[in-house]
Amino acid sequence: MKQIVTTLFVLLFATQLQAQSAQDIMNRASAAIYYSGADVRGDVSMTIVDGQGRKRSRSLVLLRRNEGAANADQQMYIYFTRPSDVNRTAFLVWKNTRGADDRWMYLPALDQVRRIAASDERTSFVGSHFFYEDVSGRLPKEDRHDLVETNGTYHVMRSRPRKPGKVEFASYVTYIERTSMIPTRMEFYKADGTLYRVMEVLAVNTIQGVPTVTQIRMTDNDMGGNTTLRYRNVRYGNGFGSDLFSERSLRAPPMEYLR
Amino acid sequence: MQGLTALVLILAVAPPAFAQMPALPPGLGGQPELPPGLRVPPELPPGLGGQPELPVGLDGRDASGQAAIEAEEPSALFTGFFDLRYGARTQDNSLMPRDILGEARLHLEAGFGTTIQTRLAFDVVGDAVASDHSVELHAGAGAFDLREANISFSPFQSMDVKVGRQILTWGTGDLLFINDLFPKDYESFVIGRDIEYLKSPSDAVKLSFFSDYANLDLIYTPQFDADRYINGERVSFFSPIAGGQVGGGAIPVDLPDDSFSDDELAVRLYRTIRGFELAAYFYDGFWKSPVGYDTGRALYTFPQLKVVGGSLRGPVGPGILNLELGHYYSAEDPMGSEHNIPNSQTRWLIGYEMEVARETTLGLQYYQEIQDDQTTYLAALPTGMTARPETRDVLTARLTRSFLDQRLMANLFIADSPSDKDGYVRADLSYNISDALRLNVGINHFYGDSEQTFYGQFQDDSNAYFGLQFGF
């Protein structure tokens, strides 16, 4: 009897340990792709190719600041330069790990600061195949993770949402490169097992000692087509304060960080 | 001892056995379900996979890739657009022609500098509907419209200054303005110009102060900037003075235009607390449209106005709630006995906006205007003149939805006034044919029981418009 109890206890403990290490791997992957550096700036060119092969492009500057440790709160400022009809349009996002994000948008022609309801994180970001959540980073704690396999190159993870009603996927598989902990590929599956959405990292550069994703593509068969993001002029450690991520920067863009 | 052996054994075996290794879905094993071009297992991107890494700039592949991106984006001195637009009345208007809008517009803008930023934006307009083409820079009439010409800089870390012609906006309402007393171009809005022309520029000095406790904006306009109001030139309206519809020419006004005496001051004190934006406002200037009338001189006037107000905006439930309140102190009619000058009044609104379905947003507002001294006003009103109601209220709904990967935007705005029994509908479809080319079609529809109410007076100006915009 004592043995059975011991065995059960050990089994439970082992499963727990397993789950913990899977969660830990995902936390580290999230940290590697969304939280590298205390702050960062980068120029982003976005190429959107729709299902019929038509191309659209966007150019923007991204400023990001971590509030504290990895997977904690963050602030983001996004300043569009192209095409001309969105030139000087800016987004401000306060990523809140304990609740919904706060989002603002600035329309320069009207000098208007709009508040955006952030109820659905999984809608297209400016018409691209990336969702708002792909830009700001899905929190690892929102899903349950299992380690499928660790091979010479990758940790292969399988994740399922804790709140399935809030997302369009049933599960996703992440390939995490073991040295950098960068998730280089994510595959999103529907309940019937259909693979419909794939994120691929196409290039990684080491910038100021930090392995940094500089090219990434999202393919979405539901929408048709794909979007590629290319980063250049990436710089860490800019000394951004939290006051940079405020209405002030929406109305008066901080050009010293945008050019 | 036996137990310990079991424990060690289980510890060694249990994790893989109980990790419940999930079966990989079809598509992961290299089966043909994968979309073409997707590799399984994924190849490592360049830069990973144990290859020796080169620092940025020495990595041949990335360096050439960056050069290619930069080559795509030569920085032009001016950006802007060319806009062709036509609009026609959908009903007969005995005072006005069928065409309400017919123009070709070239918009150019440029920004220079980092520590001291200069901005310039202007329009060159060929207007087939306007009868008068003479350029009036201050009023924004004619073939040249200077939209922005300003410099901005930060003399201190906690202070911004912006001097010159600039577009200014604050407040929380959606097309309902309480504490935003910066000039608006209602004519452009009503006839179907692009929504960005709803705001007309101010010639002002804006001082902004920032601190951890609160932020302060002080905006001083030395010479009163009126709305680009509906004056009867292009859109007809009801005048209680004329006792009927006025149109076919601009109404005579007495514009307060003495620099440094006919001036405006707008102040906003604001801060954000846990995602909630709180603001207090003050305005000292004039009613922005000619709502007064000087019987002796037979001129429409802009009576003096002071406004004190506040607003709140923040996340509640799945959406954004906003509340705004303002008291309009009509300084030239302190008792409310001057029927040719607006009464003092309280204005407030409450709004809520949320995403109701994918790519679909619904915003609702309730707005109310309450006259301070209705009894005095009624007592002083000459017999035969129609009285303003004590309370005017408006309900608005805005439904926006995007289709085709946000290439097509549908926007429906309805304002209905239960008290005035009138309303306004704006429906607009905007289609991005490409990044550069955009097509707009829409309607501005006014309805009402009476032609004397706020929206009802524009019934015969209801119109449909289309526009084609080429951005560069």
XYZ file of C-alpha atoms in Angstrom:
731
model
C 0.000 0.000 0.000
C 2.781 2.341 0.962
C 4.484 1.493 -2.281
C 1.406 2.332 -4.326
C 1.080 5.684 -2.606
C 4.754 6.393 -3.166
C 4.475 5.391 -6.794
C 1.411 7.578 -7.353
C 3.100 10.489 -5.665
C 6.241 10.055 -7.724
C 4.217 9.752 -10.917
C 2.363 12.950 -10.158
C 5.578 14.704 -9.274
C 7.297 13.523 -12.421
C 4.431 14.692 -14.637
C 4.492 18.013 -12.855
C 8.230 18.273 -13.388
C 7.774 17.510 -17.046
C 5.070 20.151 -17.428
C 7.214 22.647 -15.574
C 10.169 22.136 -17.825
C 7.954 22.436 -20.920
C 6.582 25.714 -19.556
C 10.116 26.814 -18.803
C 11.249 26.107 -22.356
C 8.349 28.142 -23.745
C 9.083 30.971 -21.338
C 12.666 31.049 -22.521
C 11.573 30.920 -26.179
C 9.170 33.798 -25.605
C 11.939 35.714 -23.851
C 14.323 35.086 -26.755
C 11.993 36.351 -29.462
C 9.934 39.024 -27.684
C 12.008 40.239 -24.752
C 15.614 40.357 -25.968
C 17.451 43.359 -24.545
C 16.012 45.799 -22.010
C 14.794 47.856 -24.952
C 15.149 47.793 -28.715
C 14.476 49.876 -31.817
C 14.268 48.591 -35.375
C 13.119 49.565 -38.842
C 10.646 47.079 -40.190
C 9.556 46.548 -43.749
C 6.445 44.512 -44.153
C 5.570 42.807 -47.411
C 2.052 41.468 -47.633
C 1.272 39.058 -50.462
C -2.387 38.145 -50.729
C -3.923 34.912 -52.017
C -3.857 36.235 -55.574
C -0.205 37.218 -55.413
C -0.862 40.962 -55.110
C 1.761 42.772 -53.057
C 1.343 45.529 -50.492
C 4.043 46.950 -48.336
C 4.326 48.884 -45.082
C 7.325 50.509 -43.482
C 7.420 51.210 -39.795
C 9.714 51.815 -36.883
C 9.265 49.727 -33.768
C 10.362 50.806 -30.294
C 9.968 48.314 -27.461
C 10.730 48.467 -23.779
C 10.537 45.752 -21.154
C 8.958 46.809 -17.895
C 11.026 44.275 -15.986
C 11.901 40.632 -16.425
C 11.071 38.525 -19.468
C 7.401 37.629 -19.941
C 6.362 40.600 -17.819
C 4.719 43.824 -19.005
C 6.043 45.635 -22.048
C 5.485 48.837 -23.939
C 5.588 49.253 -27.672
C 5.524 52.227 -29.990
C 5.009 51.711 -33.702
C 5.461 54.570 -36.154
C 4.434 54.116 -39.777
C 6.271 55.819 -42.611
C 4.812 54.064 -45.654
C 2.658 53.950 -47.682
C 1.962 57.657 -47.740
C -1.643 57.360 -46.551
C -0.454 55.941 -43.218
C 2.682 58.084 -42.948
C 3.090 59.350 -39.340
C 0.301 57.122 -38.041
C 1.431 55.715 -34.709
C 0.372 52.883 -32.412
C 1.030 52.656 -28.738
C 0.612 49.343 -26.930
C 0.947 48.663 -23.241
C 1.159 44.920 -22.966
C -0.374 43.908 -19.655
C 0.303 40.373 -18.530
C -2.492 40.555 -15.954
C -5.252 41.809 -18.227
C -6.122 43.140 -21.642
C -3.538 45.295 -23.369
C -4.033 49.044 -23.650
C -3.837 50.294 -27.219
C -3.900 53.738 -28.756
C -3.712 54.908 -32.308
C -2.744 58.374 -33.483
C -4.190 59.789 -36.692
C -1.885 62.657 -37.686
C -4.151 64.410 -40.202
C -6.739 64.893 -37.459
C -4.246 65.105 -34.576
C -6.493 62.545 -32.955
C -5.507 60.027 -30.287
C -7.937 57.132 -30.495
C -8.320 54.377 -27.968
C -8.639 50.924 -29.480
C -10.609 48.139 -27.842
C -8.199 45.245 -27.521
C -10.765 42.502 -27.079
C -9.608 40.294 -29.937
C -5.859 39.904 -30.040
C -6.062 37.513 -32.941
C -7.071 39.899 -35.678
C -4.878 41.084 -38.475
C -2.326 43.752 -37.664
C -2.674 46.461 -40.356
C -3.991 44.004 -42.933
C -1.023 41.656 -42.634
C -0.997 37.941 -41.851
C 0.452 38.715 -38.437
C -2.044 39.145 -35.648
C -1.724 41.857 -33.027
C -0.712 39.055 -30.709
C 2.077 37.893 -33.018
C 3.539 41.382 -32.893
C 3.226 41.875 -29.157
C 3.837 38.217 -28.255
C 1.409 35.624 -26.955
C 2.013 34.954 -23.292
C 3.309 31.432 -22.660
C 0.990 31.121 -19.637
C -2.037 31.303 -21.926
C -1.362 27.773 -23.183
C -0.480 24.314 -21.833
C 2.766 23.051 -23.250
C 4.150 19.561 -23.792
C 7.645 18.730 -24.855
C 7.259 16.437 -27.844
C 10.913 15.853 -28.477
C 14.362 17.255 -27.960
C 16.767 16.441 -30.768
C 20.220 17.748 -31.650
C 18.814 21.041 -32.911
C 15.375 21.614 -31.517
C 13.031 21.407 -28.631
C 9.771 20.494 -30.319
C 6.783 21.702 -28.316
C 3.098 21.061 -28.642
C 0.806 23.684 -27.075
C -2.918 23.869 -26.490
C -4.880 26.934 -25.417
C -6.175 27.179 -21.859
C -9.165 29.120 -23.197
C -9.974 27.460 -26.534
C -12.963 29.745 -27.129
C -10.709 32.796 -27.405
C -8.494 31.542 -30.214
C -8.956 30.093 -33.700
C -6.383 27.293 -33.292
C -6.716 23.975 -31.498
C -2.987 23.530 -31.017
C 0.364 24.655 -32.279
C 3.775 23.077 -32.626
C 6.884 25.145 -31.986
C 10.432 24.331 -33.058
C 12.834 26.026 -30.688
C 16.465 26.177 -31.707
C 18.301 24.959 -28.611
C 21.300 27.284 -28.549
C 19.515 30.586 -29.108
C 16.124 29.393 -27.770
C 14.570 31.175 -30.753
C 11.327 29.590 -31.931
C 12.184 29.338 -35.594
C 8.965 27.753 -36.746
C 5.416 27.596 -35.433
C 2.653 25.549 -36.970
C -0.965 26.215 -36.084
C -3.525 23.438 -36.326
C -7.283 23.319 -36.306
C -9.255 20.774 -34.301
C -9.447 18.429 -37.290
C -5.653 18.469 -37.543
C -5.470 20.808 -40.525
C -2.307 22.877 -40.629
C -3.422 26.342 -41.755
C -0.928 28.835 -40.379
C 2.876 28.754 -40.269
C 5.377 31.208 -38.849
C 8.933 30.810 -40.138
C 12.026 32.657 -39.033
C 14.048 33.242 -42.202
C 17.072 35.028 -40.801
C 18.771 35.579 -37.465
C 21.555 38.070 -36.923
C 23.568 38.450 -33.773
C 23.254 42.089 -32.834
C 25.187 43.427 -29.822
C 25.641 39.802 -28.813
C 21.923 39.055 -28.966
C 20.666 36.525 -31.526
C 17.953 38.591 -33.221
C 15.291 37.577 -35.678
C 15.752 39.835 -38.702
C 13.421 38.149 -41.140
C 10.206 36.348 -40.352
C 7.279 35.157 -42.419
C 3.704 34.254 -41.594
C 1.758 32.115 -44.046
C -1.981 31.818 -43.474
C -3.979 29.503 -45.691
C -7.269 30.759 -44.232
C -6.506 34.288 -45.398
C -4.392 33.131 -48.324
C -0.925 34.478 -48.909
C 1.807 35.521 -46.509
C 3.517 38.456 -44.863
C 7.266 38.870 -44.472
C 8.839 41.220 -41.946
C 12.418 42.382 -42.435
C 14.206 44.200 -39.638
C 17.151 46.507 -40.096
C 19.007 49.064 -37.992
C 18.179 47.024 -34.908
C 19.709 48.533 -31.780
C 19.477 47.370 -28.161
C 20.041 49.367 -24.993
C 18.668 52.746 -26.092
C 17.798 53.749 -22.551
C 14.084 54.205 -23.285
C 12.109 55.374 -20.267
C 8.474 54.510 -19.723
C 7.580 58.155 -20.460
C 8.551 57.549 -24.088
C 5.542 55.260 -24.391
C 2.878 57.872 -23.823
C 0.499 60.226 -25.577
C 3.385 62.686 -25.862
C 5.173 60.416 -28.350
C 1.988 59.862 -30.320
C 1.499 63.580 -30.890
C 5.184 64.527 -31.074
C 7.057 61.519 -32.510
C 10.489 61.006 -30.868
C 12.423 61.549 -34.113
C 15.800 60.916 -32.439
C 14.819 57.233 -32.216
C 12.868 57.044 -35.454
C 15.517 58.080 -37.944
C 14.719 -0.532 0.269
C 12.297 -2.101 -2.110
C 10.375 1.164 -2.102
C 13.490 3.159 -2.881
C 14.322 0.893 -5.806
C 10.817 1.382 -7.140
C 11.167 5.122 -6.742
C 14.487 5.266 -8.597
C 13.087 3.020 -11.278
C 10.002 5.128 -11.676
C 11.958 8.369 -11.686
C 14.122 6.998 -14.437
C 11.252 5.672 -16.511
C 8.299 7.816 -15.605
C 8.921 11.111 -17.438
C 8.938 9.743 -20.960
C 6.269 7.198 -20.158
C 3.912 9.715 -18.605
C 4.665 12.758 -20.660
C 1.887 11.555 -22.912
C 3.923 12.226 -26.000
C 1.266 13.697 -28.226
C 0.701 12.142 -31.572
C 1.869 14.577 -34.183
C -0.918 15.773 -36.408
C -0.859 14.852 -40.062
C 1.410 17.217 -41.853
C 4.264 16.999 -39.431
C 5.610 13.709 -40.669
C 6.396 14.976 -44.125
C 3.019 13.861 -45.438
C 1.731 15.681 -48.503
C -0.814 17.823 -46.551
C 1.772 20.526 -45.957
C 1.452 23.605 -48.121
C 4.123 23.745 -50.779
C 7.208 25.584 -49.735
C 6.907 24.683 -46.069
C 9.687 22.450 -44.909
C 9.351 19.702 -42.330
C 11.317 19.535 -40.185
C 12.221 23.141 -40.699
C 15.642 23.989 -41.928
C 17.579 26.286 -39.710
C 17.518 29.894 -40.747
C 20.848 31.372 -41.702
C 22.669 32.386 -38.560
C 21.628 29.421 -36.443
C 22.480 25.780 -36.416
C 25.967 25.836 -35.096
C 27.508 27.610 -38.061
C 30.011 30.217 -36.975
C 28.228 33.498 -36.759
C 29.443 36.674 -38.293
C 28.718 40.032 -36.708
C 26.257 42.261 -38.519
C 27.756 43.906 -41.531
C 30.238 41.109 -42.155
C 27.529 38.589 -42.847
C 27.429 38.790 -46.618
C 23.892 37.524 -47.003
C 22.286 39.880 -44.547
C 24.289 42.879 -45.645
C 23.151 42.462 -49.221
C 19.586 41.902 -48.063
C 19.658 45.159 -46.124
C 21.033 47.071 -49.082
C 18.161 45.752 -51.159
C 15.581 46.929 -48.622
C 17.122 50.366 -48.393
C 17.143 50.674 -52.163
C 13.363 50.136 -52.149
C 12.820 53.205 -50.024
C 14.372 56.341 -51.343
C 13.269 59.095 -49.019
C 11.276 61.654 -50.979
C 11.276 65.289 -49.950
C 7.499 65.509 -50.263
C 4.857 62.880 -49.805
C 1.188 63.370 -50.411
C -1.682 62.489 -52.685
C -3.708 63.571 -55.644
C -7.440 63.465 -55.010
C -10.311 63.648 -57.491
C -13.745 63.989 -55.981
C -17.317 64.535 -57.089
C -20.536 64.821 -55.117
C -24.123 65.586 -56.036
C -27.278 66.366 -54.093
C -29.679 63.483 -53.962
C -32.692 65.789 -53.702
C -33.765 69.043 -55.253
C -32.661 72.170 -53.464
C -34.319 75.284 -54.794
C -31.454 77.469 -53.561
C -28.498 75.413 -54.701
C -27.234 73.605 -57.811
C -27.173 69.828 -58.136
C -23.361 69.552 -57.782
C -22.125 69.955 -54.226
C -18.502 68.893 -54.756
C -16.242 68.727 -57.783
C -12.548 69.136 -57.238
C -9.025 68.043 -58.010
C -6.712 68.390 -55.049
C -2.947 67.988 -54.772
C -1.782 67.539 -51.189
C 1.935 67.846 -50.424
C 3.634 67.487 -47.065
C 7.174 67.390 -45.765
C 8.935 67.190 -42.424
C 12.528 68.065 -41.632
C 14.811 67.993 -38.655
C 15.219 65.987 -35.475
C 15.800 68.281 -32.510
C 13.938 71.129 -34.184
C 11.261 69.711 -36.419
C 9.682 71.661 -39.216
C 6.478 70.598 -40.890
C 4.835 71.891 -44.000
C 1.617 70.642 -45.593
C -0.531 72.337 -48.170
C -3.174 71.692 -50.804
C -3.552 73.093 -54.273
C -7.212 72.831 -55.190
C -9.016 73.139 -58.485
C -12.627 73.598 -57.429
C -15.333 73.483 -60.080
C -18.200 74.143 -57.667
C -16.874 77.181 -55.765
C -17.784 80.542 -57.256
C -14.992 82.467 -55.544
C -11.429 81.233 -56.054
C -9.532 84.004 -54.281
C -7.041 82.657 -51.772
C -7.751 83.440 -48.134
C -5.071 81.792 -46.047
C -6.703 82.357 -42.694
C -10.162 81.189 -43.699
C -8.752 78.462 -45.907
C -10.668 79.485 -48.993
C -9.505 79.409 -52.574
C -7.046 77.435 -54.641
C -4.333 77.235 -51.981
C -4.932 75.826 -48.511
C -2.018 75.893 -46.088
C -2.762 73.000 -43.718
C 0.391 72.971 -41.600
C 3.448 75.198 -41.275
C 5.031 74.816 -37.883
C 8.170 74.169 -35.955
C 8.372 72.056 -32.827
C 11.117 71.489 -30.304
C 11.733 70.549 -26.684
C 13.440 73.395 -24.796
C 13.456 71.190 -21.699
C 13.159 67.449 -21.265
C 9.699 67.911 -19.791
C 8.405 70.498 -22.259
C 7.365 70.553 -25.915
C 6.677 73.640 -27.977
C 4.877 73.765 -31.310
C 4.496 77.109 -33.037
C 2.658 77.881 -36.235
C -0.182 76.530 -38.296
C -1.218 73.180 -36.897
C -4.148 70.785 -36.612
C -5.337 70.356 -33.015
C -7.683 67.833 -31.440
C -8.567 66.537 -28.008
C -11.575 65.116 -26.232
C -13.273 61.753 -26.371
C -16.421 62.042 -28.509
C -16.880 60.517 -31.938
C -18.006 63.378 -34.212
C -19.533 64.991 -31.131
C -17.292 67.663 -29.693
C -17.645 69.161 -26.247
C -14.223 70.282 -25.034
C -12.560 70.235 -28.422
C -13.048 73.845 -29.482
C -10.441 73.799 -32.215
C -11.687 74.744 -35.653
C -13.589 72.189 -37.676
C -14.478 72.165 -41.306
C -18.101 71.074 -41.227
C -18.599 72.023 -44.839
C -15.874 69.619 -46.025
C -17.301 66.925 -43.853
C -20.879 67.347 -45.033
C -20.053 67.472 -48.736
C -17.959 64.305 -48.699
C -14.321 65.317 -48.601
C -11.957 62.873 -46.963
C -12.536 62.609 -43.213
C -9.124 64.143 -42.515
C -10.545 67.476 -43.688
C -12.976 67.561 -40.776
C -10.306 69.478 -38.892
C -9.117 72.837 -40.097
C -5.840 74.300 -38.863
C -5.177 76.764 -36.046
C -2.481 79.432 -36.042
C -1.333 78.868 -32.515
C 1.404 78.349 -29.967
C 1.157 75.048 -28.154
C 3.117 74.573 -24.942
C 3.088 71.098 -23.424
C 4.450 70.317 -19.986
C 4.990 66.778 -18.748
C 5.425 65.447 -15.258
C 4.816 62.276 -13.292
C 1.732 63.775 -11.693
C -0.041 65.283 -14.674
C 0.564 66.786 -18.082
C -0.518 70.219 -19.175
C -1.251 71.655 -22.618
C -1.597 75.402 -23.080
C -2.676 76.533 -26.522
C -2.812 80.192 -27.340
C -4.332 81.393 -30.614
C -3.661 85.135 -30.984
C -6.318 85.611 -33.649
C -9.599 83.727 -33.378
C -9.786 80.703 -35.700
C -13.416 80.076 -36.546
C -14.812 76.842 -37.856
C -15.060 76.523 -41.577
C -18.756 76.642 -40.892
C -21.712 76.082 -43.143
C -22.340 79.569 -44.505
C -24.878 79.050 -47.272
C -22.322 79.273 -50.037
C -22.162 75.597 -50.827
C -24.533 74.098 -48.295
C -27.822 75.768 -47.356
C -29.080 75.965 -43.798
C -31.968 77.222 -41.697
C -31.626 80.655 -40.194
C -34.038 81.601 -37.421
C -33.154 85.218 -38.202
C -34.122 84.960 -41.855
C -36.989 82.730 -40.812
C -36.141 80.184 -43.455
C -33.537 78.396 -45.525
C -30.479 80.437 -46.461
C -28.328 79.552 -49.440
C -26.837 80.650 -52.702
C -24.280 82.929 -51.081
C -22.306 83.398 -47.914
C -24.051 85.004 -44.952
C -22.628 88.313 -43.690
C -20.631 87.837 -40.494
C -18.745 89.910 -37.992
C -15.633 87.840 -37.448
C -13.600 88.711 -34.339
C -10.207 89.095 -35.971
C -8.151 91.580 -33.957
C -4.882 89.874 -33.105
C -4.129 89.526 -29.380
C -7.538 90.834 -28.348
C -9.811 88.469 -30.285
C -7.712 85.571 -29.085
C -8.347 82.065 -27.788
C -6.882 80.073 -24.941
C -7.360 76.331 -24.616
C -6.002 74.376 -21.659
C -5.930 70.681 -20.916
C -4.653 69.041 -17.751
C -4.467 65.261 -18.075
C -3.017 62.039 -16.803
C -3.475 58.310 -17.202
C -4.149 56.187 -14.153
C -4.107 52.425 -14.648
C -5.167 52.677 -18.252
C -7.830 55.340 -17.562
C -7.291 58.713 -19.164
C -8.521 61.614 -17.085
C -8.603 65.152 -18.382
C -9.813 68.589 -17.344
C -10.331 71.327 -19.919
C -10.726 75.067 -20.099
C -11.468 77.281 -23.073
C -11.759 81.036 -23.364
C -12.698 82.359 -26.768
C -15.741 82.479 -28.990
C -18.522 80.259 -30.279
C -16.771 78.681 -33.231
C -19.582 79.177 -35.726
C -21.700 82.342 -36.219
C -24.504 81.329 -33.876
C -25.240 84.889 -32.755
C -26.964 87.700 -34.587
C -26.577 91.434 -34.316
C -29.920 92.899 -35.347
C -28.644 96.478 -35.518
C -25.853 95.700 -37.958
C -27.642 92.734 -39.581
C -24.587 90.541 -39.089
C -24.160 87.034 -37.815
C -21.752 87.035 -34.881
C -19.435 84.784 -32.905
C -20.366 85.545 -29.272
C -17.833 85.102 -26.498
C -17.645 81.680 -24.935
C -15.969 80.074 -21.963
C -16.015 76.321 -21.429
C -14.974 74.255 -18.433
C -15.082 70.496 -18.722
C -13.650 67.092 -18.044
C -13.394 63.661 -19.579
C -12.641 60.060 -18.743
C -11.746 57.229 -21.088
C -10.668 53.698 -20.371
C -11.253 49.984 -20.706
C -14.462 48.608 -19.210
C -15.408 45.021 -19.972
C -14.439 44.090 -23.506
C -14.534 47.660 -24.810
C -13.665 51.292 -24.223
C -15.913 53.591 -22.235
C -15.774 57.356 -22.509
C -17.482 60.121 -20.583
C -17.216 63.809 -21.277
C -18.811 66.847 -19.739
C -18.576 70.541 -20.424
C -20.280 73.691 -19.259
C -20.639 76.346 -21.959
C -20.736 79.790 -20.418
C -22.141 82.141 -23.019
C -20.538 85.331 -21.716
C -22.607 87.753 -23.786
C -25.867 86.282 -22.528
C -25.275 85.717 -18.809
C -28.967 85.804 -17.899
C -30.180 83.825 -20.894
C -32.420 86.649 -21.975
C -30.771 87.394 -25.335
C -32.582 85.279 -27.874
C -30.046 86.128 -30.615
C -27.187 84.711 -28.560
C -26.988 81.111 -27.427
C -27.916 80.368 -23.851
C -25.321 78.987 -21.491
C -25.613 75.235 -21.479
C -24.315 71.953 -20.148
C -23.201 69.326 -22.629
C -22.288 65.768 -21.812
C -21.865 62.447 -23.516
C -21.246 58.823 -22.735
C -19.862 56.371 -25.250
C -18.862 52.741 -25.519
C -16.959 51.003 -28.268
C -16.183 47.335 -28.670
C -15.280 44.714 -31.192
C -18.521 42.812 -31.793
C -17.199 40.340 -34.348
C -13.992 39.727 -36.235
C -12.893 42.944 -37.954
C -16.140 44.582 -36.813
C -16.412 47.407 -34.312
C -19.536 48.998 -32.887
C -19.496 52.331 -31.111
C -22.505 53.840 -29.354
C -22.900 57.305 -27.851
C -25.533 59.276 -26.028
C -25.171 63.046 -26.041
C -27.182 65.775 -24.349
C -27.267 69.575 -24.449
C -29.221 71.284 -21.668
C -29.989 75.023 -21.741
C -29.265 76.807 -18.459
C -31.992 79.456 -18.505
C -34.793 78.148 -20.666
C -37.502 80.045 -18.764
C -35.764 83.396 -19.190
C -35.066 82.618 -22.828
C -38.698 81.733 -23.528
C -39.937 84.841 -21.759
C -37.632 87.054 -23.835
C -38.331 85.338 -27.154
C -40.333 87.550 -29.552
C -43.669 86.073 -30.497
C -43.614 84.164 -33.743
C -40.070 82.879 -33.393
C -39.572 79.166 -32.994
C -38.150 78.331 -29.602
C -35.124 76.113 -29.109
C -35.967 73.097 -27.003
C -34.531 73.078 -23.481
C -32.841 69.771 -24.066
C -31.433 68.365 -27.238
C -30.178 64.831 -27.291
C -28.465 62.648 -29.854
C -27.863 58.931 -30.045
C -25.101 57.766 -32.338
C -24.034 54.387 -33.623
C -20.946 53.685 -35.645
C -20.378 50.330 -37.245
C -17.082 49.685 -38.988
C -16.041 46.521 -40.669
C -13.100 45.643 -42.817
C -13.099 43.061 -45.562
C -10.574 41.566 -47.988
C -7.567 41.701 -45.632
C -8.510 45.269 -44.645
C -8.444 46.452 -48.265
C -12.116 47.319 -48.075
C -13.423 49.375 -45.161
C -17.122 49.889 -44.583
C -18.116 52.648 -42.203
C -21.644 53.492 -41.149
C -22.358 56.378 -38.797
C -25.865 57.219 -37.662
C -26.770 60.160 -35.435
C -30.393 60.299 -34.419
C -31.885 62.985 -32.233
C -35.006 61.859 -30.346
C -35.643 65.412 -29.130
C -35.300 67.112 -32.510
C -36.773 64.185 -34.442
C -34.026 64.429 -36.993
C -30.805 62.736 -37.836
C -27.827 62.129 -40.020
C -26.447 59.063 -41.752
C -22.979 58.814 -43.207
C -22.136 55.617 -45.047
C -18.721 55.274 -46.596
C -16.932 52.518 -48.469
C -13.215 52.832 -48.962
C -11.380 50.373 -51.182
C -7.604 50.211 -51.508
C -7.066 49.093 -55.065
C -3.357 49.125 -54.304
C -1.127 50.770 -51.685
C -1.223 53.924 -53.768
C -4.748 53.961 -55.178
C -7.928 54.253 -53.122
C -11.537 54.544 -54.158
C -14.229 56.103 -51.952
C -17.980 56.113 -52.335
C -20.458 57.316 -49.783
C -23.545 59.223 -48.846
C -24.391 61.989 -46.412
C -28.063 61.750 -45.675
C -30.018 64.154 -43.472
C -33.568 63.596 -42.342
C -36.035 65.211 -39.987
C -39.628 66.193 -39.306
C -38.731 69.849 -39.525
C -36.329 71.867 -41.661
C -35.475 74.012 -38.665
C -33.621 71.502 -36.518
C -29.885 70.809 -36.287
C -29.740 67.956 -38.809
C -33.148 68.554 -40.413
C -32.070 71.886 -41.918
C -29.645 70.084 -44.247
C -32.223 67.701 -45.725
C -31.996 69.290 -49.152
C -28.216 69.031 -49.015
C -28.186 65.238 -48.672
C -25.663 63.964 -51.156
C -23.702 61.093 -52.618
C -20.021 61.357 -53.441
C -17.143 59.428 -54.833
C -13.426 60.043 -54.727
C -10.272 58.576 -56.175
C -7.029 59.161 -54.326
C -3.533 58.441 -55.559
C -0.895 58.512 -52.831
C 2.833 59.008 -53.352
